[in-house]
Tab-separated table of C-alpha atoms and ligand atoms in Angstrom:
chain	number	residue	atom	x	y	z
A	879	MET	CA	-32.867	-27.953	5.427
A	880	TRP	CA	-30.441	-30.687	6.518
A	881	GLY	CA	-30.118	-31.875	2.921
A	882	TYR	CA	-29.457	-28.332	1.801
A	883	GLU	CA	-26.673	-27.931	4.369
A	884	VAL	CA	-25.050	-31.185	3.293
A	885	ALA	CA	-25.192	-30.070	-0.311
A	886	GLU	CA	-23.687	-26.702	0.613
A	887	ASN	CA	-20.904	-28.367	2.609
A	888	PHE	CA	-20.216	-30.799	-0.177
A	889	LEU	CA	-19.916	-27.982	-2.673
A	890	PHE	CA	-17.680	-26.104	-0.295
A	891	MET	CA	-15.409	-29.149	0.147
A	892	GLN	CA	-15.245	-29.589	-3.609
A	893	VAL	CA	-14.248	-25.973	-3.993
A	894	THR	CA	-11.630	-25.924	-1.267
A	895	PHE	CA	-9.720	-28.654	-3.105
A	896	CYS	CA	-9.605	-26.584	-6.270
A	897	ARG	CA	-6.304	-24.926	-7.022
A	898	TRP	CA	-8.061	-21.727	-8.026
A	899	TYR	CA	-9.912	-21.257	-4.744
A	900	TYR	CA	-8.216	-18.750	-2.423
A	901	GLY	CA	-11.106	-18.194	-0.020
A	902	ASP	CA	-9.621	-15.686	2.411
A	903	ALA	CA	-7.295	-13.842	0.043
A	904	THR	CA	-7.832	-10.100	-0.005
A	905	ARG	CA	-8.189	-8.180	-3.230
A	906	ARG	CA	-4.667	-6.829	-2.848
A	907	GLU	CA	-3.173	-10.243	-2.210
A	908	ALA	CA	-4.973	-11.550	-5.290
A	909	GLU	CA	-3.481	-8.738	-7.357
A	910	ASN	CA	0.011	-9.268	-5.994
A	911	TRP	CA	-0.075	-12.995	-6.629
A	912	LEU	CA	-1.648	-12.800	-10.068
A	913	LEU	CA	0.802	-10.154	-11.218
A	914	SER	CA	3.841	-12.159	-10.200
A	915	THR	CA	5.461	-14.733	-12.477
A	916	PRO	CA	4.604	-17.317	-13.690
A	917	ASN	CA	1.008	-16.055	-13.888
A	918	ASN	CA	-0.140	-14.744	-17.219
A	919	ASP	CA	-3.200	-13.674	-19.212
A	920	GLY	CA	-6.136	-15.727	-18.030
A	921	SER	CA	-4.558	-16.911	-14.760
A	922	PHE	CA	-7.299	-16.597	-12.202
A	923	LEU	CA	-8.503	-17.224	-8.702
A	924	ILE	CA	-11.758	-17.084	-6.830
A	925	ARG	CA	-11.940	-15.609	-3.347
A	926	LYS	CA	-14.564	-14.517	-0.903
A	927	SER	CA	-15.649	-10.926	-1.277
A	928	GLN	CA	-14.231	-8.632	1.378
A	929	LEU	CA	-17.366	-6.516	1.333
A	930	ASP	CA	-19.801	-9.372	1.687
A	931	TYR	CA	-18.378	-12.634	2.928
A	932	GLU	CA	-21.338	-14.549	1.516
A	933	GLN	CA	-20.411	-13.547	-2.028
A	934	TYR	CA	-17.404	-14.350	-4.197
A	935	ALA	CA	-15.099	-12.473	-6.530
A	936	LEU	CA	-13.247	-13.738	-9.584
A	937	SER	CA	-9.844	-12.115	-10.186
A	938	ILE	CA	-8.123	-12.562	-13.549
A	939	HIS	CA	-4.693	-11.566	-14.834
A	940	PHE	CA	-5.142	-9.565	-18.018
A	941	ARG	CA	-2.466	-7.550	-19.841
A	942	ASP	CA	-0.264	-7.003	-16.800
A	943	ASP	CA	-3.225	-5.922	-14.753
A	944	VAL	CA	-5.913	-7.644	-12.756
A	945	ARG	CA	-9.663	-7.538	-13.391
A	946	HIS	CA	-12.155	-8.423	-10.703
A	947	TYR	CA	-15.677	-9.697	-11.295
A	948	ARG	CA	-18.382	-10.027	-8.738
A	949	ILE	CA	-19.928	-13.491	-8.525
A	950	VAL	CA	-23.442	-13.027	-7.299
A	951	LYS	CA	-24.871	-15.769	-5.112
A	952	LYS	CA	-28.652	-15.686	-5.215
A	953	GLY	CA	-29.725	-19.303	-4.936
A	954	ASP	CA	-27.470	-20.082	-7.869
A	955	LEU	CA	-24.265	-18.362	-8.883
A	956	PHE	CA	-23.644	-15.966	-11.734
A	957	ILE	CA	-21.519	-13.156	-13.098
A	958	ASN	CA	-23.898	-12.421	-15.910
A	959	PRO	CA	-27.526	-13.224	-14.980
A	960	SER	CA	-28.018	-14.967	-18.318
A	961	HIS	CA	-25.490	-17.695	-17.384
A	962	ARG	CA	-26.305	-19.283	-14.012
A	963	PHE	CA	-24.532	-22.151	-12.264
A	964	GLY	CA	-25.126	-24.538	-9.397
A	965	SER	CA	-21.488	-24.394	-8.231
A	966	LEU	CA	-18.279	-22.435	-8.635
A	967	LEU	CA	-16.797	-25.435	-10.371
A	968	GLU	CA	-19.421	-25.281	-13.128
A	969	LEU	CA	-18.920	-21.541	-13.430
A	970	VAL	CA	-15.165	-21.963	-13.835
A	971	GLU	CA	-15.563	-24.715	-16.437
A	972	PHE	CA	-17.958	-22.535	-18.430
A	973	TYR	CA	-15.543	-19.582	-18.527
A	974	GLN	CA	-12.619	-21.899	-19.295
A	975	GLU	CA	-14.402	-22.956	-22.498
A	976	ALA	CA	-14.704	-19.395	-23.786
A	977	ALA	CA	-14.477	-15.830	-22.469
A	978	ASN	CA	-18.260	-15.502	-22.724
A	979	GLY	CA	-18.021	-11.777	-22.010
A	980	LEU	CA	-15.068	-11.734	-19.624
A	981	VAL	CA	-11.960	-9.875	-20.795
A	982	VAL	CA	-10.281	-13.191	-21.480
A	983	LYS	CA	-11.209	-16.839	-21.068
A	984	LEU	CA	-10.008	-18.449	-17.872
A	985	ALA	CA	-6.719	-20.284	-18.283
A	986	SER	CA	-4.812	-21.889	-15.435
A	987	PRO	CA	-5.338	-21.312	-11.733
A	988	CYS	CA	-3.182	-18.693	-10.069
A	989	ILE	CA	0.158	-19.966	-8.860
A	990	ASN	CA	1.183	-18.333	-5.641
A	991	VAL	CA	4.955	-18.227	-5.544
A	992	GLN	CA	5.249	-15.499	-2.966
A	993	VAL	CA	8.503	-15.924	-1.148
A	994	PRO	CA	9.082	-13.867	1.927
A	995	GLN	CA	11.580	-11.129	1.090
A	996	THR	CA	13.190	-11.585	4.416
A	997	SER	CA	13.804	-15.273	4.810
A	998	GLY	CA	16.776	-16.025	6.980
A	999	VAL	CA	17.061	-12.581	8.483
A	1000	PRO	CA	17.981	-12.393	12.146
A	1001	GLN	CA	14.828	-12.958	14.113
A	1002	VAL	CA	14.966	-10.055	16.484
A	1003	VAL	CA	13.220	-10.445	19.771
A	1004	ALA	CA	12.198	-7.825	22.258
A	1005	ASP	CA	15.536	-7.023	23.865
A	1006	GLU	CA	17.930	-8.507	21.356
A	1007	TRP	CA	18.102	-5.752	18.817
A	1008	GLU	CA	21.856	-5.279	18.786
A	1009	ILE	CA	23.289	-6.801	15.594
A	1010	GLU	CA	26.912	-7.915	15.353
A	1011	ARG	CA	28.520	-5.290	13.099
A	1012	ASN	CA	31.011	-7.791	11.646
A	1013	PHE	CA	28.157	-9.754	10.152
A	1014	LEU	CA	27.326	-6.831	7.842
A	1015	GLU	CA	29.096	-6.247	4.511
A	1016	LEU	CA	28.182	-2.786	3.215
A	1017	GLY	CA	27.641	-2.521	-0.549
A	1018	GLU	CA	26.291	0.182	-2.854
A	1019	VAL	CA	24.868	3.440	-1.524
A	1020	LEU	CA	21.091	3.395	-1.980
A	1021	GLY	CA	20.479	6.999	-1.076
A	1022	GLU	CA	21.019	9.698	1.446
A	1023	GLY	CA	18.429	10.560	4.065
A	1024	ASN	CA	18.002	12.838	7.042
A	1025	PHE	CA	20.708	11.162	9.066
A	1026	GLY	CA	23.272	10.015	6.547
A	1027	LYS	CA	23.912	7.469	3.823
A	1028	VAL	CA	21.800	4.354	3.332
A	1029	TYR	CA	23.639	1.265	2.077
A	1030	LYS	CA	22.576	-2.012	0.624
A	1031	ALA	CA	24.302	-4.698	2.683
A	1032	LEU	CA	24.577	-8.419	3.162
A	1033	TRP	CA	23.984	-9.939	6.551
A	1034	LYS	CA	26.134	-13.023	7.187
A	1035	GLY	CA	27.017	-13.020	3.497
A	1036	LYS	CA	23.575	-14.107	2.373
A	1037	VAL	CA	20.640	-11.899	3.422
A	1038	GLU	CA	20.074	-8.550	1.723
A	1039	VAL	CA	19.374	-5.723	4.157
A	1040	ALA	CA	19.484	-1.914	4.155
A	1041	VAL	CA	21.759	-0.113	6.587
A	1042	LYS	CA	21.046	3.452	7.567
A	1043	THR	CA	24.075	5.208	9.003
A	1044	LEU	CA	24.468	8.240	11.199
A	1045	LYS	CA	26.807	10.913	9.852
A	1046	THR	CA	29.690	11.124	12.300
A	1047	ASP	CA	29.369	14.900	12.577
A	1048	ASN	CA	25.639	14.656	13.004
A	1049	MET	CA	24.465	16.010	16.315
A	1050	ASP	CA	21.188	14.137	16.383
A	1051	LYS	CA	22.402	10.942	18.007
A	1052	ALA	CA	19.583	10.975	20.488
A	1053	GLU	CA	17.097	11.470	17.681
A	1054	PHE	CA	18.645	8.641	15.685
A	1055	LEU	CA	18.293	6.303	18.640
A	1056	THR	CA	14.752	7.497	19.199
A	1057	GLU	CA	13.967	6.620	15.601
A	1058	ALA	CA	15.296	3.110	16.115
A	1059	GLN	CA	13.401	2.772	19.372
A	1060	ARG	CA	10.207	3.918	17.671
A	1061	MET	CA	10.647	1.472	14.825
A	1062	LYS	CA	10.979	-1.416	17.269
A	1063	GLU	CA	7.555	-0.686	18.612
A	1064	ILE	CA	5.720	-0.579	15.317
A	1065	ARG	CA	5.162	-3.619	13.165
A	1066	HIS	CA	2.901	-3.844	10.177
A	1067	HIS	CA	3.236	-5.312	6.706
A	1068	ASN	CA	3.022	-1.858	5.140
A	1069	LEU	CA	5.739	-0.338	7.324
A	1070	VAL	CA	9.444	-0.911	6.806
A	1071	ARG	CA	10.576	-3.627	9.127
A	1072	LEU	CA	13.443	-3.088	11.527
A	1073	TYR	CA	15.852	-5.982	11.999
A	1074	GLY	CA	18.150	-4.414	14.530
A	1075	VAL	CA	20.688	-1.736	15.344
A	1076	CYS	CA	24.440	-1.366	15.845
A	1077	THR	CA	24.805	1.177	18.610
A	1078	ARG	CA	27.719	-0.106	20.698
A	1079	ASN	CA	30.247	1.816	18.575
A	1080	GLN	CA	30.244	4.682	16.101
A	1081	PRO	CA	28.973	4.990	13.408
A	1082	PHE	CA	25.540	3.866	14.512
A	1083	TYR	CA	23.498	1.720	12.129
A	1084	ILE	CA	19.816	0.992	11.742
A	1085	VAL	CA	19.349	-2.285	9.879
A	1086	THR	CA	16.046	-2.787	8.065
A	1087	GLU	CA	14.577	-5.001	5.408
A	1088	TYR	CA	15.789	-4.173	1.899
A	1089	LEU	CA	13.218	-3.202	-0.713
A	1090	CYS	CA	14.474	-3.894	-4.194
A	1091	ASN	CA	12.572	-1.163	-6.066
A	1092	GLY	CA	13.696	1.773	-3.928
A	1093	ASN	CA	11.522	4.770	-3.205
A	1094	LEU	CA	8.104	5.198	-4.776
A	1095	LYS	CA	8.790	8.556	-6.411
A	1096	VAL	CA	11.739	7.247	-8.406
A	1097	TYR	CA	9.989	3.924	-9.027
A	1098	LEU	CA	6.969	5.611	-10.621
A	1099	SER	CA	8.823	8.290	-12.535
A	1100	GLU	CA	11.912	6.396	-13.693
A	1101	GLY	CA	11.597	2.735	-12.761
A	1102	ALA	CA	9.371	-0.193	-13.643
A	1103	GLY	CA	6.480	1.660	-11.982
A	1104	LYS	CA	6.158	3.802	-15.126
A	1105	GLU	CA	4.183	0.889	-16.556
A	1106	CYS	CA	1.732	0.627	-13.654
A	1107	GLY	CA	-1.929	0.816	-14.627
A	1108	GLN	CA	-4.673	2.461	-12.596
A	1109	VAL	CA	-5.528	-0.714	-10.722
A	1110	THR	CA	-1.969	-1.056	-9.482
A	1111	LEU	CA	-1.787	2.635	-8.601
A	1112	THR	CA	-4.923	2.258	-6.503
A	1113	ASN	CA	-3.508	-0.883	-4.945
A	1114	ILE	CA	-0.365	1.048	-3.962
A	1115	SER	CA	-2.474	3.874	-2.504
A	1116	THR	CA	-4.547	1.427	-0.488
A	1117	GLN	CA	-1.476	-0.268	0.946
A	1118	ILE	CA	-0.175	3.085	2.157
A	1119	ALA	CA	-3.576	3.950	3.654
A	1120	GLU	CA	-3.477	0.593	5.442
A	1121	GLY	CA	-0.053	1.290	6.953
A	1122	MET	CA	-1.178	4.765	7.971
A	1123	THR	CA	-4.330	3.338	9.569
A	1124	TYR	CA	-2.042	1.305	11.791
A	1125	LEU	CA	0.016	4.386	12.716
A	1126	GLU	CA	-3.171	6.369	13.319
A	1127	GLU	CA	-4.435	3.674	15.697
A	1128	LYS	CA	-1.103	3.709	17.508
A	1129	LYS	CA	-1.348	7.510	17.689
A	1130	TYR	CA	1.832	8.015	15.700
A	1131	VAL	CA	2.101	11.061	13.521
A	1132	HIS	CA	4.468	10.561	10.594
A	1133	ARG	CA	4.884	14.245	9.591
A	1134	ASP	CA	6.759	13.486	6.372
A	1135	LEU	CA	4.417	11.320	4.343
A	1136	ALA	CA	5.492	11.620	0.700
A	1137	ALA	CA	6.352	9.306	-2.193
A	1138	ARG	CA	10.075	9.681	-1.429
A	1139	ASN	CA	9.410	8.039	1.941
A	1140	ILE	CA	7.565	5.022	0.606
A	1141	LEU	CA	9.675	2.025	-0.391
A	1142	VAL	CA	8.672	-0.527	-2.983
A	1143	GLY	CA	9.516	-4.221	-2.964
A	1144	ARG	CA	8.581	-7.027	-5.344
A	1145	ASN	CA	5.137	-7.060	-6.927
A	1146	ASN	CA	4.482	-3.437	-5.975
A	1147	GLU	CA	4.488	-4.175	-2.273
A	1148	CYS	CA	4.801	-0.879	-0.442
A	1149	ARG	CA	6.201	0.019	2.956
A	1150	ILE	CA	6.108	3.374	4.666
A	1151	ALA	CA	9.585	4.419	5.745
A	1152	ASP	CA	11.376	7.225	7.497
A	1153	PHE	CA	9.875	7.613	10.869
A	1154	GLY	CA	12.599	10.134	11.612
A	1155	LEU	CA	10.072	12.883	12.044
A	1156	SER	CA	7.271	10.946	13.601
A	1157	ARG	CA	6.346	11.400	17.205
A	1158	LEU	CA	4.268	9.420	19.574
A	1159	THR	CA	1.523	11.831	20.501
A	1160	GLN	CA	0.177	12.120	24.018
A	1161	ASP	CA	-3.111	13.486	22.789
A	1162	ASP	CA	-4.129	13.687	19.157
A	1163	GLU	CA	-1.850	16.574	18.309
A	1164	TYR	CA	1.859	17.265	18.451
A	1165	SER	CA	3.644	20.604	18.228
A	1166	PRO	CA	7.425	20.485	17.893
A	1167	LYS	CA	9.169	22.546	20.559
A	1168	GLY	CA	12.033	23.948	18.529
A	1169	SER	CA	11.443	25.987	15.402
A	1170	GLY	CA	14.389	24.420	13.589
A	1171	ALA	CA	12.501	21.434	12.167
A	1172	LYS	CA	12.546	21.386	8.379
A	1173	ILE	CA	9.024	21.245	7.050
A	1174	PRO	CA	8.315	19.987	3.521
A	1175	THR	CA	5.997	22.821	2.427
A	1176	ARG	CA	4.388	21.117	-0.556
A	1177	TRP	CA	3.255	18.136	1.537
A	1178	THR	CA	2.307	19.902	4.747
A	1179	ALA	CA	-1.190	20.771	5.941
A	1180	PRO	CA	-1.932	24.461	6.570
A	1181	GLU	CA	-2.363	24.098	10.369
A	1182	ALA	CA	0.993	22.276	10.535
A	1183	LEU	CA	2.802	24.708	8.255
A	1184	PHE	CA	1.527	27.906	9.846
A	1185	ASN	CA	0.749	26.868	13.436
A	1186	HIS	CA	2.975	23.801	13.888
A	1187	LYS	CA	-0.002	21.636	14.708
A	1188	PHE	CA	0.730	18.120	13.522
A	1189	SER	CA	-1.774	15.316	13.899
A	1190	SER	CA	-2.996	12.246	12.042
A	1191	LYS	CA	-5.235	14.685	10.198
A	1192	SER	CA	-2.232	16.652	8.947
A	1193	ASP	CA	-0.862	13.296	7.757
A	1194	VAL	CA	-4.171	12.846	5.919
A	1195	TRP	CA	-3.550	16.122	4.071
A	1196	SER	CA	-0.086	14.862	3.079
A	1197	PHE	CA	-1.669	11.609	1.954
A	1198	GLY	CA	-3.840	13.613	-0.482
A	1199	ILE	CA	-0.654	15.128	-1.914
A	1200	LEU	CA	0.906	11.671	-2.061
A	1201	LEU	CA	-2.107	10.445	-4.057
A	1202	HIS	CA	-1.358	13.200	-6.539
A	1203	GLU	CA	2.249	12.003	-6.762
A	1204	ILE	CA	1.032	8.460	-7.374
A	1205	ILE	CA	-1.543	9.254	-10.014
A	1206	SER	CA	0.833	11.622	-11.844
A	1207	LYS	CA	3.652	9.018	-11.634
A	1208	GLY	CA	5.959	11.099	-9.503
A	1209	GLU	CA	5.199	14.655	-10.585
A	1210	ILE	CA	6.263	17.269	-8.067
A	1211	PRO	CA	3.191	18.725	-6.320
A	1212	TYR	CA	2.240	22.257	-7.423
A	1213	PRO	CA	4.447	22.093	-10.540
A	1214	GLY	CA	5.918	25.414	-11.581
A	1215	MET	CA	4.981	27.159	-8.329
A	1216	THR	CA	7.378	28.643	-5.790
A	1217	LYS	CA	7.119	27.758	-2.100
A	1218	ASP	CA	5.542	31.144	-1.353
A	1219	GLU	CA	2.947	30.628	-4.059
A	1220	VAL	CA	2.202	27.207	-2.610
A	1221	LYS	CA	1.731	28.716	0.852
A	1222	LYS	CA	-0.816	31.169	-0.552
A	1223	VAL	CA	-2.740	28.455	-2.334
A	1224	ILE	CA	-3.031	26.139	0.640
A	1225	ARG	CA	-4.498	28.909	2.791
A	1226	GLY	CA	-7.205	29.387	0.175
A	1227	PRO	CA	-10.702	27.951	0.376
A	1228	GLY	CA	-10.593	25.645	-2.660
A	1229	PRO	CA	-8.645	22.431	-3.219
A	1230	PRO	CA	-4.965	23.340	-3.404
A	1231	MET	CA	-4.282	21.335	-6.555
A	1232	ARG	CA	-6.248	20.862	-9.732
A	1233	GLN	CA	-7.254	17.447	-11.024
A	1234	HIS	CA	-4.363	15.875	-12.924
A	1235	PRO	CA	-5.331	14.724	-16.449
A	1236	ASN	CA	-4.697	11.079	-15.433
A	1237	CYS	CA	-6.694	11.392	-12.236
A	1238	PRO	CA	-10.099	9.690	-12.279
A	1239	ASP	CA	-12.965	11.625	-10.673
A	1240	ARG	CA	-13.428	9.278	-7.728
A	1241	PHE	CA	-9.757	9.465	-6.896
A	1242	TYR	CA	-9.846	13.268	-7.003
A	1243	GLU	CA	-12.886	13.325	-4.721
A	1244	ILE	CA	-10.856	11.369	-2.169
A	1245	MET	CA	-7.961	13.833	-2.480
A	1246	GLN	CA	-10.310	16.752	-1.937
A	1247	MET	CA	-11.586	15.193	1.280
A	1248	CYS	CA	-7.961	15.015	2.476
A	1249	TRP	CA	-7.544	18.727	1.747
A	1250	ARG	CA	-10.445	20.078	3.777
A	1251	GLN	CA	-9.296	23.168	5.659
A	1252	ASP	CA	-10.744	22.000	8.957
A	1253	PRO	CA	-8.674	18.960	10.045
A	1254	LYS	CA	-11.692	17.524	11.878
A	1255	GLU	CA	-13.576	17.296	8.617
A	1256	ARG	CA	-10.889	15.233	6.925
A	1257	PRO	CA	-11.463	11.481	6.828
A	1258	THR	CA	-9.510	9.060	8.977
A	1259	PHE	CA	-7.014	6.741	7.320
A	1260	TYR	CA	-9.360	3.892	8.014
A	1261	GLN	CA	-12.090	5.623	6.018
A	1262	LEU	CA	-9.617	6.348	3.234
A	1263	GLN	CA	-8.551	2.733	3.136
A	1264	CYS	CA	-12.171	1.607	2.797
A	1265	ASP	CA	-12.914	4.215	0.116
A	1266	LEU	CA	-9.875	3.206	-1.909
A	1267	ASP	CA	-10.672	-0.472	-1.471
A	1268	GLN	CA	-14.097	0.078	-2.937
A	1269	ILE	CA	-12.750	1.831	-6.002
A	1270	THR	CA	-11.317	-1.364	-7.353
A	1271	ASP	CA	-13.043	-4.097	-5.456
A	1272	TYR	CA	-16.504	-3.540	-6.748
A	1273	GLY	CA	-15.722	-0.547	-8.946
A	1274	GLN	CA	-14.364	-2.476	-11.837
A	1275	VAL	CA	-16.432	-5.524	-11.216
A	1276	SER	CA	-19.044	-4.944	-13.773
A	1277	TYR	CA	-19.744	-7.614	-16.301
A	1278	GLU	CA	-21.517	-5.273	-18.655
A	1279	ASN	CA	-18.561	-2.965	-19.155
A	1280	ALA	CA	-15.870	-5.612	-19.034
A	1281	ASP	CA	-14.748	-4.704	-22.521
A	1282	ALA	CA	-14.794	-0.980	-21.850
A	1283	ASP	CA	-11.716	1.146	-21.702
A	1284	ARG	CA	-9.529	-0.007	-18.838
A	1285	THR	CA	-9.125	3.392	-17.212
A	1286	ASN	CA	-12.817	4.123	-17.013
A	1287	GLN	CA	-13.636	0.653	-15.950
A	1288	ALA	CA	-11.251	0.620	-13.052
A	1289	PHE	CA	-12.712	3.664	-11.438
A	1290	GLN	CA	-16.425	3.403	-11.802
A	1291	PRO	CA	-18.082	3.799	-8.426
B	134	AMP	P1	15.948	7.610	3.945
B	134	AMP	O1	17.080	7.993	4.797
B	134	AMP	O2	15.089	6.584	4.614
B	134	AMP	O3	15.165	8.790	3.461
B	134	AMP	O4	16.549	6.884	2.652
B	134	AMP	C1	17.155	7.555	1.548
B	134	AMP	C2	16.966	6.736	0.283
B	134	AMP	O5	17.646	5.466	0.398
B	134	AMP	C3	15.507	6.366	-0.015
B	134	AMP	O6	14.864	7.390	-0.728
B	134	AMP	C4	15.661	5.096	-0.843
B	134	AMP	O7	15.916	5.398	-2.203
B	134	AMP	C5	16.891	4.437	-0.229
B	134	AMP	N1	16.492	3.458	0.817
B	134	AMP	C6	16.319	3.724	2.138
B	134	AMP	N2	15.960	2.617	2.808
B	134	AMP	C7	15.894	1.620	1.912
B	134	AMP	C8	15.552	0.228	1.987
B	134	AMP	N3	15.194	-0.332	3.146
B	134	AMP	N4	15.551	-0.495	0.857
B	134	AMP	C9	15.898	0.075	-0.321
B	134	AMP	N5	16.226	1.376	-0.465
B	134	AMP	C10	16.239	2.160	0.629
């Protein structure tokens, strides 16, 4: 037993010195790293499996996508039972010689050149959120939101940030400040990060991190996202589910979850934005007092649209619609239908939208769960995150069908 442990530890030490071993990396991190330059076809890494920490997974860059293979550990190690190895090192050397059934033979270890997008940005601390306005140089207009224009800006002449302004004639000053206050309290890598505010003088600013690929709808329909494969689309969906899981745990209801409110940075990193409509709920449900709130019909759950009952479960409904936007690369939900027609459909018993031709079955099953009429029967974001994770983590990890069509492969249960 002792000898066995020593051998195990020795092998582990050997492995941890290997440049391809990224033990604790998640599947999404592996994808983000492998898809960024200078990694190319055959770049690879080995990590521990998120589903079973005793097992490993091999992730390989292949044709601007990432393939994952399960490495089974049953006494020895193997991907294909007919080729077994005593260590990961031997396994790697074998697949570096030839593809031997993988999509491509292993080339060089993954190079992780992730640079934080935000280096050098003012490190805001609890009560020091006020940013010196003179340090900000406003540049191009990035878009126009609920409160006013959003500018790209430079902080202290060197750090790119986004500045959200309040229209001077806008009456919602209190709401604007509430949005800033709310953003201070929530911090997660899939939510847009607040750097600070300028609220001593008019116009008020909210200063956030800048995301170079803009909003997800435009990114997928007109930008570089047009080229995203199914694995990346699932990765994007999972990131959003992860951010929403955090909001759900904090009992925040977003109320406007849609592709236009997701921002995309480098390597398809996604952040949920626009908390302008979100509310911290006392219980699990929030009903707006006034009737003046604008409700985005095509994204809104029936109980929210007709009875003004917003909850994390109405966000889950919107998430189902957002999945449709993702899989259709930015198509408007319910294409060709008027708002009144949409209202009729979402009251109906069946799923409100048909399966898009590009939508794999498993993905559509997840959407249908989001669209259950009874909010209690809809999954939580945590469940959705796990379901989406499984689609690609072990879904595509099948040696036997490694050469199969990429779309089918990525979504096998
Ligand atoms: P919003 O007011 O948040 O709805 O923003 C309006 C538009 O401005 C968005 O749809 C984006 O295209 C753009 N935008 C907002 N915030 C950012 C940001 N932090 N980084 C890059 N683009 C942004």
